[in-house]
GROMACS .gro file of C-alpha atoms in nm:
model
  445
    1MET     CA    1   0.177 -10.595  22.360
    2ASP     CA    2  -0.157 -10.466  22.517
    3ASP     CA    3  -0.466 -10.641  22.477
    4LYS     CA    4  -0.696 -10.368  22.392
    5PRO     CA    5  -0.940 -10.419  22.124
    6ARG     CA    6  -0.788 -10.348  21.800
    7THR     CA    7  -0.921 -10.150  21.508
    8LEU     CA    8  -0.889 -10.198  21.120
    9GLN     CA    9  -0.762  -9.849  21.029
   10SER     CA   10  -0.500  -9.824  20.758
   11VAL     CA   11  -0.158  -9.760  20.888
   12ASP     CA   12  -0.147  -9.451  20.661
   13ASP     CA   13  -0.491  -9.271  20.717
   14SER     CA   14  -0.403  -8.931  20.822
   15ALA     CA   15  -0.552  -8.768  20.501
   16ASP     CA   16  -0.899  -8.930  20.552
   17GLN     CA   17  -0.884  -8.901  20.952
   18PRO     CA   18  -1.212  -8.713  21.013
   19ARG     CA   19  -1.408  -8.975  20.794
   20ARG     CA   20  -1.232  -9.278  20.957
   21THR     CA   21  -1.285  -9.128  21.308
   22PHE     CA   22  -1.655  -9.102  21.252
   23LEU     CA   23  -1.668  -9.466  21.122
   24LYS     CA   24  -1.465  -9.597  21.421
   25GLN     CA   25  -1.687  -9.409  21.675
   26SER     CA   26  -2.006  -9.544  21.483
   27MET     CA   27  -1.882  -9.899  21.462
   28GLY     CA   28  -1.823  -9.884  21.854
   29LEU     CA   29  -2.181  -9.748  21.914
   30LEU     CA   30  -2.347  -9.980  21.661
   31GLY     CA   31  -2.141 -10.260  21.607
   32GLY     CA   32  -1.990 -10.340  21.258
   33GLY     CA   33  -2.254 -10.535  21.138
   34ALA     CA   34  -2.522 -10.260  21.223
   35LEU     CA   35  -2.324  -9.998  21.092
   36LEU     CA   36  -2.254 -10.170  20.724
   37GLY     CA   37  -2.646 -10.300  20.737
   38MET     CA   38  -2.727  -9.946  20.726
   39LEU     CA   39  -2.584  -9.857  20.432
   40PRO     CA   40  -2.710  -9.889  20.076
   41ALA     CA   41  -2.649 -10.201  19.879
   42GLY     CA   42  -2.271 -10.201  19.758
   43MET     CA   43  -2.151  -9.896  19.965
   44SER     CA   44  -2.064 -10.117  20.256
   45ALA     CA   45  -1.741 -10.254  20.084
   46ALA     CA   46  -1.676  -9.909  19.928
   47VAL     CA   47  -1.661  -9.729  20.266
   48TRP     CA   48  -1.373  -9.969  20.359
   49ALA     CA   49  -1.215  -9.943  20.013
   50ALA     CA   50  -1.182  -9.593  20.016
   51GLY     CA   51  -0.824  -9.464  20.125
   52SER     CA   52  -0.556  -9.705  20.129
   53ASP     CA   53  -0.686 -10.073  20.135
   54ALA     CA   54  -0.391 -10.243  19.981
   55PRO     CA   55  -0.233 -10.553  20.172
   56GLU     CA   56   0.048 -10.402  20.392
   57THR     CA   57   0.229 -10.733  20.302
   58THR     CA   58   0.134 -11.005  20.068
   59ARG     CA   59   0.296 -11.289  20.256
   60ALA     CA   60   0.162 -11.503  20.538
   61LYS     CA   61   0.262 -11.836  20.666
   62LEU     CA   62  -0.017 -12.065  20.796
   63GLY     CA   63  -0.007 -12.385  20.949
   64PHE     CA   64  -0.250 -12.681  20.901
   65ILE     CA   65  -0.273 -13.049  21.048
   66ALA     CA   66  -0.367 -13.315  20.796
   67LEU     CA   67  -0.730 -13.319  20.828
   68THR     CA   68  -1.032 -13.267  20.600
   69ASP     CA   69  -1.139 -12.977  20.799
   70ALA     CA   70  -0.838 -12.759  20.712
   71ALA     CA   71  -0.959 -12.795  20.326
   72PRO     CA   72  -1.058 -12.439  20.282
   73LEU     CA   73  -0.706 -12.342  20.310
   74PHE     CA   74  -0.619 -12.606  20.065
   75VAL     CA   75  -0.866 -12.467  19.823
   76ALA     CA   76  -0.780 -12.123  19.869
   77ILE     CA   77  -0.419 -12.225  19.760
   78GLU     CA   78  -0.540 -12.449  19.476
   79GLN     CA   79  -0.795 -12.206  19.332
   80GLY     CA   80  -0.584 -11.892  19.359
   81LEU     CA   81  -0.788 -11.732  19.590
   82PHE     CA   82  -0.541 -11.574  19.785
   83ALA     CA   83  -0.361 -11.429  19.506
   84LYS     CA   84  -0.695 -11.307  19.379
   85HIS     CA   85  -0.735 -11.095  19.718
   86GLY     CA   86  -0.373 -10.972  19.663
   87MET     CA   87  -0.200 -11.215  19.859
   88PRO     CA   88  -0.014 -11.458  19.619
   89ASP     CA   89   0.286 -11.523  19.867
   90VAL     CA   90   0.073 -11.696  20.113
   91GLU     CA   91   0.250 -12.037  20.242
   92VAL     CA   92   0.009 -12.308  20.377
   93LEU     CA   93   0.265 -12.534  20.571
   94LYS     CA   94   0.196 -12.891  20.723
   95GLN     CA   95   0.248 -12.940  21.070
   96SER     CA   96   0.309 -13.273  21.221
   97SER     CA   97   0.113 -13.214  21.551
   98TRP     CA   98  -0.090 -12.950  21.741
   99GLY     CA   99   0.207 -12.904  21.965
  100THR     CA  100   0.430 -12.839  21.653
  101THR     CA  101   0.149 -12.584  21.552
  102ARG     CA  102   0.164 -12.429  21.897
  103ASP     CA  103   0.561 -12.419  21.892
  104ASN     CA  104   0.555 -12.264  21.539
  105LEU     CA  105   0.306 -11.983  21.632
  106VAL     CA  106   0.508 -11.872  21.941
  107LEU     CA  107   0.797 -11.851  21.712
  108GLY     CA  108   0.626 -11.645  21.458
  109ALA     CA  109   0.722 -11.643  21.091
  110GLY     CA  110   0.997 -11.389  21.155
  111SER     CA  111   1.181 -11.643  21.368
  112GLY     CA  112   1.114 -11.942  21.141
  113GLY     CA  113   0.767 -12.045  21.248
  114ILE     CA  114   0.422 -11.914  21.116
  115ASP     CA  115   0.166 -11.628  21.126
  116GLY     CA  116  -0.138 -11.813  21.188
  117ALA     CA  117  -0.296 -12.158  21.156
  118HIS     CA  118  -0.580 -12.390  21.109
  119VAL     CA  119  -0.624 -12.470  21.489
  120LEU     CA  120  -0.841 -12.661  21.740
  121THR     CA  121  -1.071 -12.351  21.875
  122PRO     CA  122  -0.979 -12.350  22.206
  123MET     CA  123  -0.602 -12.331  22.117
  124ALA     CA  124  -0.661 -11.949  22.043
  125TYR     CA  125  -0.746 -11.902  22.388
  126HIS     CA  126  -0.480 -12.126  22.564
  127LEU     CA  127  -0.228 -11.939  22.357
  128SER     CA  128  -0.354 -11.595  22.439
  129THR     CA  129  -0.374 -11.685  22.826
  130GLY     CA  130  -0.035 -11.868  22.809
  131ARG     CA  131  -0.174 -12.204  22.939
  132ILE     CA  132   0.029 -12.384  22.677
  133THR     CA  133   0.327 -12.182  22.628
  134THR     CA  134   0.688 -12.205  22.795
  135ASN     CA  135   0.680 -12.007  23.112
  136ASN     CA  136   0.314 -11.948  23.075
  137GLN     CA  137   0.395 -11.645  22.869
  138PRO     CA  138   0.085 -11.529  22.670
  139LEU     CA  139   0.080 -11.484  22.275
  140PRO     CA  140  -0.212 -11.288  22.192
  141MET     CA  141  -0.397 -11.442  21.907
  142ALA     CA  142  -0.682 -11.318  21.682
  143LEU     CA  143  -0.957 -11.584  21.603
  144LEU     CA  144  -1.103 -11.470  21.258
  145ALA     CA  145  -1.330 -11.753  21.134
  146ARG     CA  146  -1.475 -12.092  21.222
  147LEU     CA  147  -1.344 -12.332  20.951
  148ASN     CA  148  -1.593 -12.578  21.004
  149VAL     CA  149  -1.872 -12.735  21.213
  150ASN     CA  150  -1.932 -13.106  21.271
  151GLY     CA  151  -1.716 -13.374  21.104
  152GLN     CA  152  -1.515 -13.528  21.394
  153GLY     CA  153  -1.582 -13.877  21.519
  154ILE     CA  154  -1.513 -14.126  21.797
  155SER     CA  155  -1.396 -14.465  21.715
  156LEU     CA  156  -1.333 -14.785  21.901
  157SER     CA  157  -1.090 -15.090  21.837
  158ASN     CA  158  -1.263 -15.386  21.698
  159GLU     CA  159  -1.213 -15.551  22.026
  160TYR     CA  160  -1.546 -15.396  22.117
  161LEU     CA  161  -1.726 -15.456  21.794
  162ASP     CA  162  -1.964 -15.700  21.945
  163LEU     CA  163  -2.077 -15.416  22.153
  164LYS     CA  164  -2.178 -15.204  21.882
  165VAL     CA  165  -2.138 -14.879  22.112
  166GLY     CA  166  -2.286 -14.568  21.980
  167VAL     CA  167  -2.368 -14.215  22.121
  168ASP     CA  168  -2.462 -14.417  22.460
  169ALA     CA  169  -2.120 -14.519  22.595
  170SER     CA  170  -2.259 -14.709  22.877
  171ALA     CA  171  -2.155 -15.056  22.727
  172PHE     CA  172  -1.807 -14.941  22.676
  173LYS     CA  173  -1.793 -14.863  23.048
  174GLY     CA  174  -1.833 -15.216  23.161
  175ALA     CA  175  -1.603 -15.363  22.919
  176ILE     CA  176  -1.333 -15.115  23.011
  177ALA     CA  177  -1.386 -15.191  23.373
  178ALA     CA  178  -1.379 -15.561  23.312
  179LYS     CA  179  -1.064 -15.514  23.117
  180GLN     CA  180  -0.890 -15.311  23.380
  181ALA     CA  181  -0.993 -15.580  23.637
  182SER     CA  182  -0.806 -15.847  23.444
  183GLY     CA  183  -0.478 -15.647  23.470
  184LYS     CA  184  -0.474 -15.487  23.135
  185LYS     CA  185  -0.429 -15.149  23.051
  186VAL     CA  186  -0.705 -14.915  22.891
  187SER     CA  187  -0.666 -14.554  22.740
  188ALA     CA  188  -0.840 -14.320  22.508
  189ALA     CA  189  -0.666 -14.095  22.272
  190MET     CA  190  -0.722 -13.734  22.160
  191THR     CA  191  -0.492 -13.515  21.974
  192PHE     CA  192  -0.433 -13.210  22.228
  193PRO     CA  193  -0.538 -13.144  22.593
  194GLY     CA  194  -0.805 -12.904  22.617
  195GLY     CA  195  -0.874 -12.910  22.246
  196THR     CA  196  -1.190 -12.993  22.080
  197HIS     CA  197  -1.115 -13.385  22.037
  198ASP     CA  198  -1.040 -13.401  22.404
  199LEU     CA  199  -1.371 -13.209  22.494
  200TRP     CA  200  -1.576 -13.425  22.289
  201LEU     CA  201  -1.415 -13.742  22.406
  202ARG     CA  202  -1.458 -13.633  22.755
  203TYR     CA  203  -1.823 -13.537  22.718
  204TRP     CA  204  -1.915 -13.865  22.559
  205LEU     CA  205  -1.755 -14.075  22.845
  206ALA     CA  206  -1.864 -13.849  23.120
  207ALA     CA  207  -2.245 -13.855  22.992
  208ALA     CA  208  -2.208 -14.267  23.055
  209GLY     CA  209  -2.044 -14.218  23.394
  210ILE     CA  210  -1.704 -14.269  23.282
  211ASP     CA  211  -1.462 -14.027  23.448
  212PRO     CA  212  -1.200 -13.957  23.182
  213ASP     CA  213  -0.955 -13.855  23.495
  214LYS     CA  214  -1.009 -14.151  23.672
  215ASP     CA  215  -1.145 -14.453  23.480
  216LEU     CA  216  -0.996 -14.432  23.152
  217PRO     CA  217  -0.661 -14.230  23.103
  218THR     CA  218  -0.633 -14.011  22.796
  219ILE     CA  219  -0.321 -13.991  22.573
  220VAL     CA  220  -0.191 -13.756  22.303
  221VAL     CA  221  -0.172 -13.894  21.956
  222PRO     CA  222  -0.116 -13.646  21.662
  223PRO     CA  223  -0.432 -13.702  21.417
  224PRO     CA  224  -0.222 -13.866  21.117
  225GLN     CA  225  -0.085 -14.138  21.379
  226MET     CA  226  -0.417 -14.245  21.535
  227VAL     CA  227  -0.506 -14.546  21.302
  228ALA     CA  228  -0.104 -14.678  21.328
  229ASN     CA  229  -0.148 -14.635  21.698
  230MET     CA  230  -0.469 -14.844  21.726
  231LYS     CA  231  -0.346 -15.100  21.517
  232VAL     CA  232  -0.084 -15.182  21.758
  233GLY     CA  233  -0.316 -15.161  22.048
  234ASN     CA  234  -0.205 -14.835  22.240
  235MET     CA  235  -0.548 -14.714  22.263
  236ASP     CA  236  -0.933 -14.867  22.318
  237THR     CA  237  -1.099 -14.578  22.152
  238PHE     CA  238  -0.992 -14.223  22.014
  239CYS     CA  239  -1.139 -13.908  21.891
  240VAL     CA  240  -0.992 -13.719  21.586
  241GLY     CA  241  -1.133 -13.561  21.253
  242GLU     CA  242  -1.171 -13.699  20.926
  243PRO     CA  243  -1.037 -13.906  20.711
  244TRP     CA  244  -0.887 -14.101  20.981
  245HIS     CA  245  -1.194 -14.268  21.088
  246ALA     CA  246  -1.274 -14.389  20.717
  247GLN     CA  247  -0.924 -14.505  20.725
  248LEU     CA  248  -0.951 -14.696  21.021
  249LEU     CA  249  -1.242 -14.901  20.884
  250ASN     CA  250  -1.096 -14.962  20.565
  251GLN     CA  251  -0.812 -15.087  20.738
  252LYS     CA  252  -1.034 -15.306  20.943
  253ILE     CA  253  -0.907 -15.215  21.258
  254GLY     CA  254  -1.185 -15.046  21.437
  255TYR     CA  255  -1.540 -14.902  21.390
  256SER     CA  256  -1.698 -14.558  21.456
  257ALA     CA  257  -1.916 -14.523  21.737
  258LEU     CA  258  -2.051 -14.182  21.643
  259THR     CA  259  -1.974 -13.876  21.438
  260THR     CA  260  -1.978 -13.560  21.677
  261GLY     CA  261  -2.248 -13.390  21.547
  262GLU     CA  262  -2.472 -13.650  21.729
  263LEU     CA  263  -2.327 -13.512  22.040
  264TRP     CA  264  -2.407 -13.137  21.943
  265GLY     CA  265  -2.572 -13.066  21.613
  266ASN     CA  266  -2.350 -12.812  21.413
  267HIS     CA  267  -2.096 -12.792  21.693
  268PRO     CA  268  -1.826 -12.546  21.602
  269GLU     CA  269  -1.479 -12.710  21.550
  270LYS     CA  270  -1.161 -12.572  21.371
  271ALA     CA  271  -1.071 -12.227  21.354
  272LEU     CA  272  -0.847 -11.989  21.164
  273ALA     CA  273  -0.652 -11.784  21.398
  274LEU     CA  274  -0.341 -11.545  21.349
  275ARG     CA  275  -0.114 -11.396  21.574
  276ALA     CA  276  -0.242 -11.073  21.708
  277ASP     CA  277   0.061 -10.890  21.619
  278TYR     CA  278   0.022 -10.988  21.248
  279VAL     CA  279  -0.324 -10.842  21.266
  280ASP     CA  280  -0.223 -10.525  21.418
  281ALA     CA  281   0.053 -10.481  21.164
  282ASN     CA  282  -0.127 -10.576  20.868
  283PRO     CA  283  -0.500 -10.521  20.906
  284ASN     CA  284  -0.569 -10.529  20.512
  285SER     CA  285  -0.391 -10.822  20.463
  286THR     CA  286  -0.572 -10.982  20.739
  287ARG     CA  287  -0.901 -10.891  20.577
  288ALA     CA  288  -0.763 -11.011  20.236
  289LEU     CA  289  -0.652 -11.358  20.356
  290LEU     CA  290  -0.994 -11.382  20.544
  291LYS     CA  291  -1.185 -11.313  20.201
  292ALA     CA  292  -0.999 -11.583  20.038
  293VAL     CA  293  -1.065 -11.838  20.295
  294LEU     CA  294  -1.453 -11.739  20.316
  295GLU     CA  295  -1.474 -11.771  19.937
  296ALA     CA  296  -1.299 -12.103  19.980
  297GLN     CA  297  -1.578 -12.232  20.233
  298ILE     CA  298  -1.849 -12.137  20.021
  299PHE     CA  299  -1.682 -12.365  19.721
  300CYS     CA  300  -1.620 -12.651  19.966
  301ASP     CA  301  -2.002 -12.662  20.064
  302GLN     CA  302  -2.146 -12.660  19.718
  303PRO     CA  303  -2.280 -13.031  19.677
  304GLY     CA  304  -2.107 -13.022  19.279
  305ASN     CA  305  -1.770 -12.948  19.443
  306LYS     CA  306  -1.742 -13.221  19.705
  307ASP     CA  307  -1.568 -13.458  19.478
  308GLU     CA  308  -1.300 -13.194  19.372
  309VAL     CA  309  -1.238 -13.096  19.731
  310ALA     CA  310  -1.182 -13.446  19.806
  311GLN     CA  311  -0.936 -13.482  19.528
  312ILE     CA  312  -0.764 -13.152  19.635
  313CYS     CA  313  -0.744 -13.292  20.007
  314ALA     CA  314  -0.607 -13.629  19.892
  315LYS     CA  315  -0.298 -13.468  19.741
  316ARG     CA  316   0.039 -13.557  19.923
  317ARG     CA  317   0.123 -13.202  20.012
  318TRP     CA  318  -0.212 -13.192  20.204
  319ILE     CA  319  -0.342 -13.496  20.353
  320GLY     CA  320  -0.210 -13.770  20.151
  321ALA     CA  321  -0.495 -14.009  20.192
  322PRO     CA  322  -0.732 -14.159  19.908
  323ALA     CA  323  -1.003 -13.939  19.778
  324GLY     CA  324  -1.224 -14.230  19.836
  325ASP     CA  325  -1.172 -14.220  20.210
  326ILE     CA  326  -1.253 -13.876  20.207
  327ALA     CA  327  -1.541 -13.769  19.964
  328PRO     CA  328  -1.827 -14.008  20.129
  329ARG     CA  329  -1.816 -13.841  20.472
  330LEU     CA  330  -1.791 -13.497  20.280
  331LYS     CA  331  -2.103 -13.593  20.121
  332GLY     CA  332  -2.279 -13.723  20.438
  333SER     CA  333  -2.234 -14.095  20.378
  334PHE     CA  334  -2.124 -14.241  20.685
  335ASP     CA  335  -2.021 -14.624  20.706
  336TYR     CA  336  -1.970 -14.669  21.060
  337GLY     CA  337  -1.884 -15.017  21.023
  338GLY     CA  338  -2.032 -15.345  21.151
  339GLY     CA  339  -2.305 -15.309  20.902
  340ARG     CA  340  -2.430 -14.985  21.014
  341VAL     CA  341  -2.436 -14.724  20.729
  342VAL     CA  342  -2.620 -14.359  20.734
  343GLU     CA  343  -2.692 -14.192  20.388
  344ASN     CA  344  -2.731 -13.805  20.379
  345SER     CA  345  -2.667 -13.775  20.739
  346PRO     CA  346  -2.765 -13.416  20.903
  347HIS     CA  347  -2.416 -13.437  21.083
  348ALA     CA  348  -2.189 -13.404  20.769
  349MET     CA  349  -1.906 -13.140  20.809
  350ARG     CA  350  -2.012 -12.798  20.686
  351PHE     CA  351  -1.777 -12.520  20.597
  352TRP     CA  352  -2.027 -12.244  20.523
  353ASN     CA  353  -2.400 -12.326  20.493
  354GLU     CA  354  -2.572 -12.275  20.817
  355HIS     CA  355  -2.349 -12.012  20.943
  356ALA     CA  356  -2.048 -12.268  20.980
  357SER     CA  357  -1.792 -11.990  20.929
  358TYR     CA  358  -1.920 -11.745  21.167
  359PRO     CA  359  -1.725 -11.732  21.476
  360PHE     CA  360  -2.003 -11.722  21.721
  361LYS     CA  361  -1.904 -11.588  22.052
  362SER     CA  362  -2.132 -11.777  22.241
  363HIS     CA  363  -1.951 -12.101  22.106
  364ASP     CA  364  -1.633 -11.978  22.236
  365LEU     CA  365  -1.774 -11.910  22.576
  366TRP     CA  366  -1.874 -12.283  22.609
  367PHE     CA  367  -1.523 -12.406  22.494
  368LEU     CA  368  -1.360 -12.168  22.793
  369THR     CA  369  -1.631 -12.314  23.024
  370GLU     CA  370  -1.601 -12.674  22.935
  371ASN     CA  371  -1.197 -12.614  22.964
  372GLN     CA  372  -1.294 -12.506  23.340
  373ARG     CA  373  -1.486 -12.801  23.366
  374TRP     CA  374  -1.174 -13.026  23.315
  375GLY     CA  375  -0.922 -12.794  23.506
  376GLN     CA  376  -0.751 -12.656  23.194
  377LEU     CA  377  -0.848 -12.315  23.291
  378PRO     CA  378  -0.892 -12.151  23.607
  379ARG     CA  379  -1.251 -12.116  23.749
  380ASP     CA  380  -1.226 -11.743  23.829
  381LEU     CA  381  -1.118 -11.651  23.459
  382ASP     CA  382  -1.305 -11.389  23.301
  383ARG     CA  383  -1.450 -11.570  23.025
  384GLN     CA  384  -1.642 -11.286  22.849
  385ALA     CA  385  -1.360 -11.043  22.861
  386LEU     CA  386  -1.122 -11.304  22.695
  387VAL     CA  387  -1.357 -11.394  22.411
  388ASP     CA  388  -1.428 -11.013  22.349
  389ARG     CA  389  -1.026 -10.992  22.327
  390VAL     CA  390  -0.951 -11.284  22.119
  391ASN     CA  391  -1.287 -11.342  21.901
  392ARG     CA  392  -1.245 -11.084  21.611
  393ASP     CA  393  -1.602 -11.136  21.456
  394ASP     CA  394  -1.563 -10.760  21.355
  395ILE     CA  395  -1.311 -10.872  21.101
  396TRP     CA  396  -1.520 -11.164  20.982
  397ARG     CA  397  -1.801 -10.914  20.922
  398LEU     CA  398  -1.588 -10.664  20.746
  399ALA     CA  399  -1.481 -10.920  20.479
  400ALA     CA  400  -1.812 -11.065  20.446
  401ALA     CA  401  -1.903 -10.701  20.359
  402ASP     CA  402  -1.618 -10.669  20.110
  403LEU     CA  403  -1.759 -10.991  19.955
  404GLN     CA  404  -2.103 -10.849  19.942
  405LEU     CA  405  -2.253 -11.141  20.078
  406PRO     CA  406  -2.649 -11.169  20.099
  407ALA     CA  407  -2.760 -11.060  20.418
  408GLU     CA  408  -2.913 -11.400  20.502
  409GLN     CA  409  -2.567 -11.550  20.517
  410ILE     CA  410  -2.453 -11.305  20.803
  411PRO     CA  411  -2.569 -11.366  21.139
  412THR     CA  412  -2.752 -11.088  21.304
  413SER     CA  413  -2.585 -11.171  21.655
  414ALA     CA  414  -2.254 -11.287  21.800
  415SER     CA  415  -2.471 -11.551  21.978
  416ARG     CA  416  -2.646 -11.861  21.848
  417GLY     CA  417  -2.845 -11.874  22.158
  418THR     CA  418  -2.902 -12.155  22.399
  419GLU     CA  419  -2.733 -12.504  22.286
  420THR     CA  420  -2.859 -12.836  22.368
  421PHE     CA  421  -2.652 -13.148  22.387
  422PHE     CA  422  -2.743 -13.519  22.321
  423ASP     CA  423  -2.792 -13.604  22.693
  424GLY     CA  424  -3.032 -13.328  22.743
  425LYS     CA  425  -2.789 -13.075  22.890
  426THR     CA  426  -2.811 -12.723  22.785
  427PHE     CA  427  -2.567 -12.437  22.770
  428ASP     CA  428  -2.698 -12.085  22.786
  429PRO     CA  429  -2.440 -11.825  22.700
  430GLN     CA  430  -2.632 -11.580  22.908
  431ASN     CA  431  -2.528 -11.789  23.214
  432PRO     CA  432  -2.232 -12.028  23.165
  433GLN     CA  433  -2.199 -12.100  23.535
  434ALA     CA  434  -2.532 -12.280  23.551
  435TYR     CA  435  -2.408 -12.517  23.285
  436LEU     CA  436  -2.102 -12.573  23.483
  437ASP     CA  437  -2.307 -12.642  23.789
  438SER     CA  438  -2.515 -12.878  23.634
  439LEU     CA  439  -2.228 -13.117  23.529
  440SER     CA  440  -2.185 -13.410  23.783
  441ILE     CA  441  -1.847 -13.537  23.645
  442LYS     CA  442  -1.596 -13.275  23.624
  443ALA     CA  443  -1.235 -13.169  23.792
  444SER     CA  444  -1.261 -13.078  24.124
  445ALA     CA  445  -1.236 -12.702  24.184
   0.00000   0.00000   0.00000
């Protein structure tokens, strides 16, 4: 498959080719959002509805991992939103690990796998470059939306409870060095190499002078298995999403050092990504899927719906954890353990508010740069070209126009601008190399 930018024209558009050609050319010159924004109210959706906009297929198989940030997919099924947008045959299928998600995406639905998934954002790029596939065979992907921002965490075993480690991990540095000196093994767990949890953990450790490649080996553990593995002493610390930190605390096995929004406020996290061949073959179905997910994200972020979202997540078919372990952190109430409780945290998981759903290209640039930092991607990678190929924010904007969302809910730029992290480091998407050069702990080039 070629990797040229893909259009969203209907597969049967010959009868209306002149108008569609004009729209396509105008979109290319002005950008999708700019063109749609120039149309009178209500006209943007009508433009794209003209002609054949019926879904090419009503089917799609989407994977998910048992994490609270997959809630928009659960809600879209439970509330009938996929069916509302003409996709009644969507299946949302539990995956046992991110490795399983990868393997099933490579297979594709036609071979017993899946068409798309709730993914760690960098996975869309790792698949597209072939970094994580057999024989490094690229699997072109389309990243359609961010499913959430914030909402992950880093927890430690109760072995370190007296240290009260938080955002500053310097006390932890001395403790693991002493443990190693005594002849005992130490390790830190994350969910997938180069994924978001790996990157948050590494950033936190490196900011305290702990080299995750030399001082504290990392291991891979699927999210639902984190708590059980810490219970038997397989790791000293881990980074994962919710509700597994609440489960850890409630089982009195460990405590939370931080929620990841404390490292980077409103940081990007999971994404909805589809195989590019599905998007190419089914542009209308893709947009219908996305509209259902956007509506679900809006539902998830309404304060009055939080308890219902927690109840949905708690179902065995989805996460299978008590709603009482899910709801508090959804609402911004964080019991870290050791007597530390924060109410109304500004770092609660967001699904829609504050542009949480929009897939800012500037954020994907950071993920690629940070993967380069740790040797997961080559230093000579053309970051911007890859982002422009994989990140389909144009489809997000079309879906938002179809839903006639208020203008203030649609970002005016694909960049959120310069980002600042808890340790004072900054990332300017106009100059990713300057950020990379400023980091003292990183893999050798």
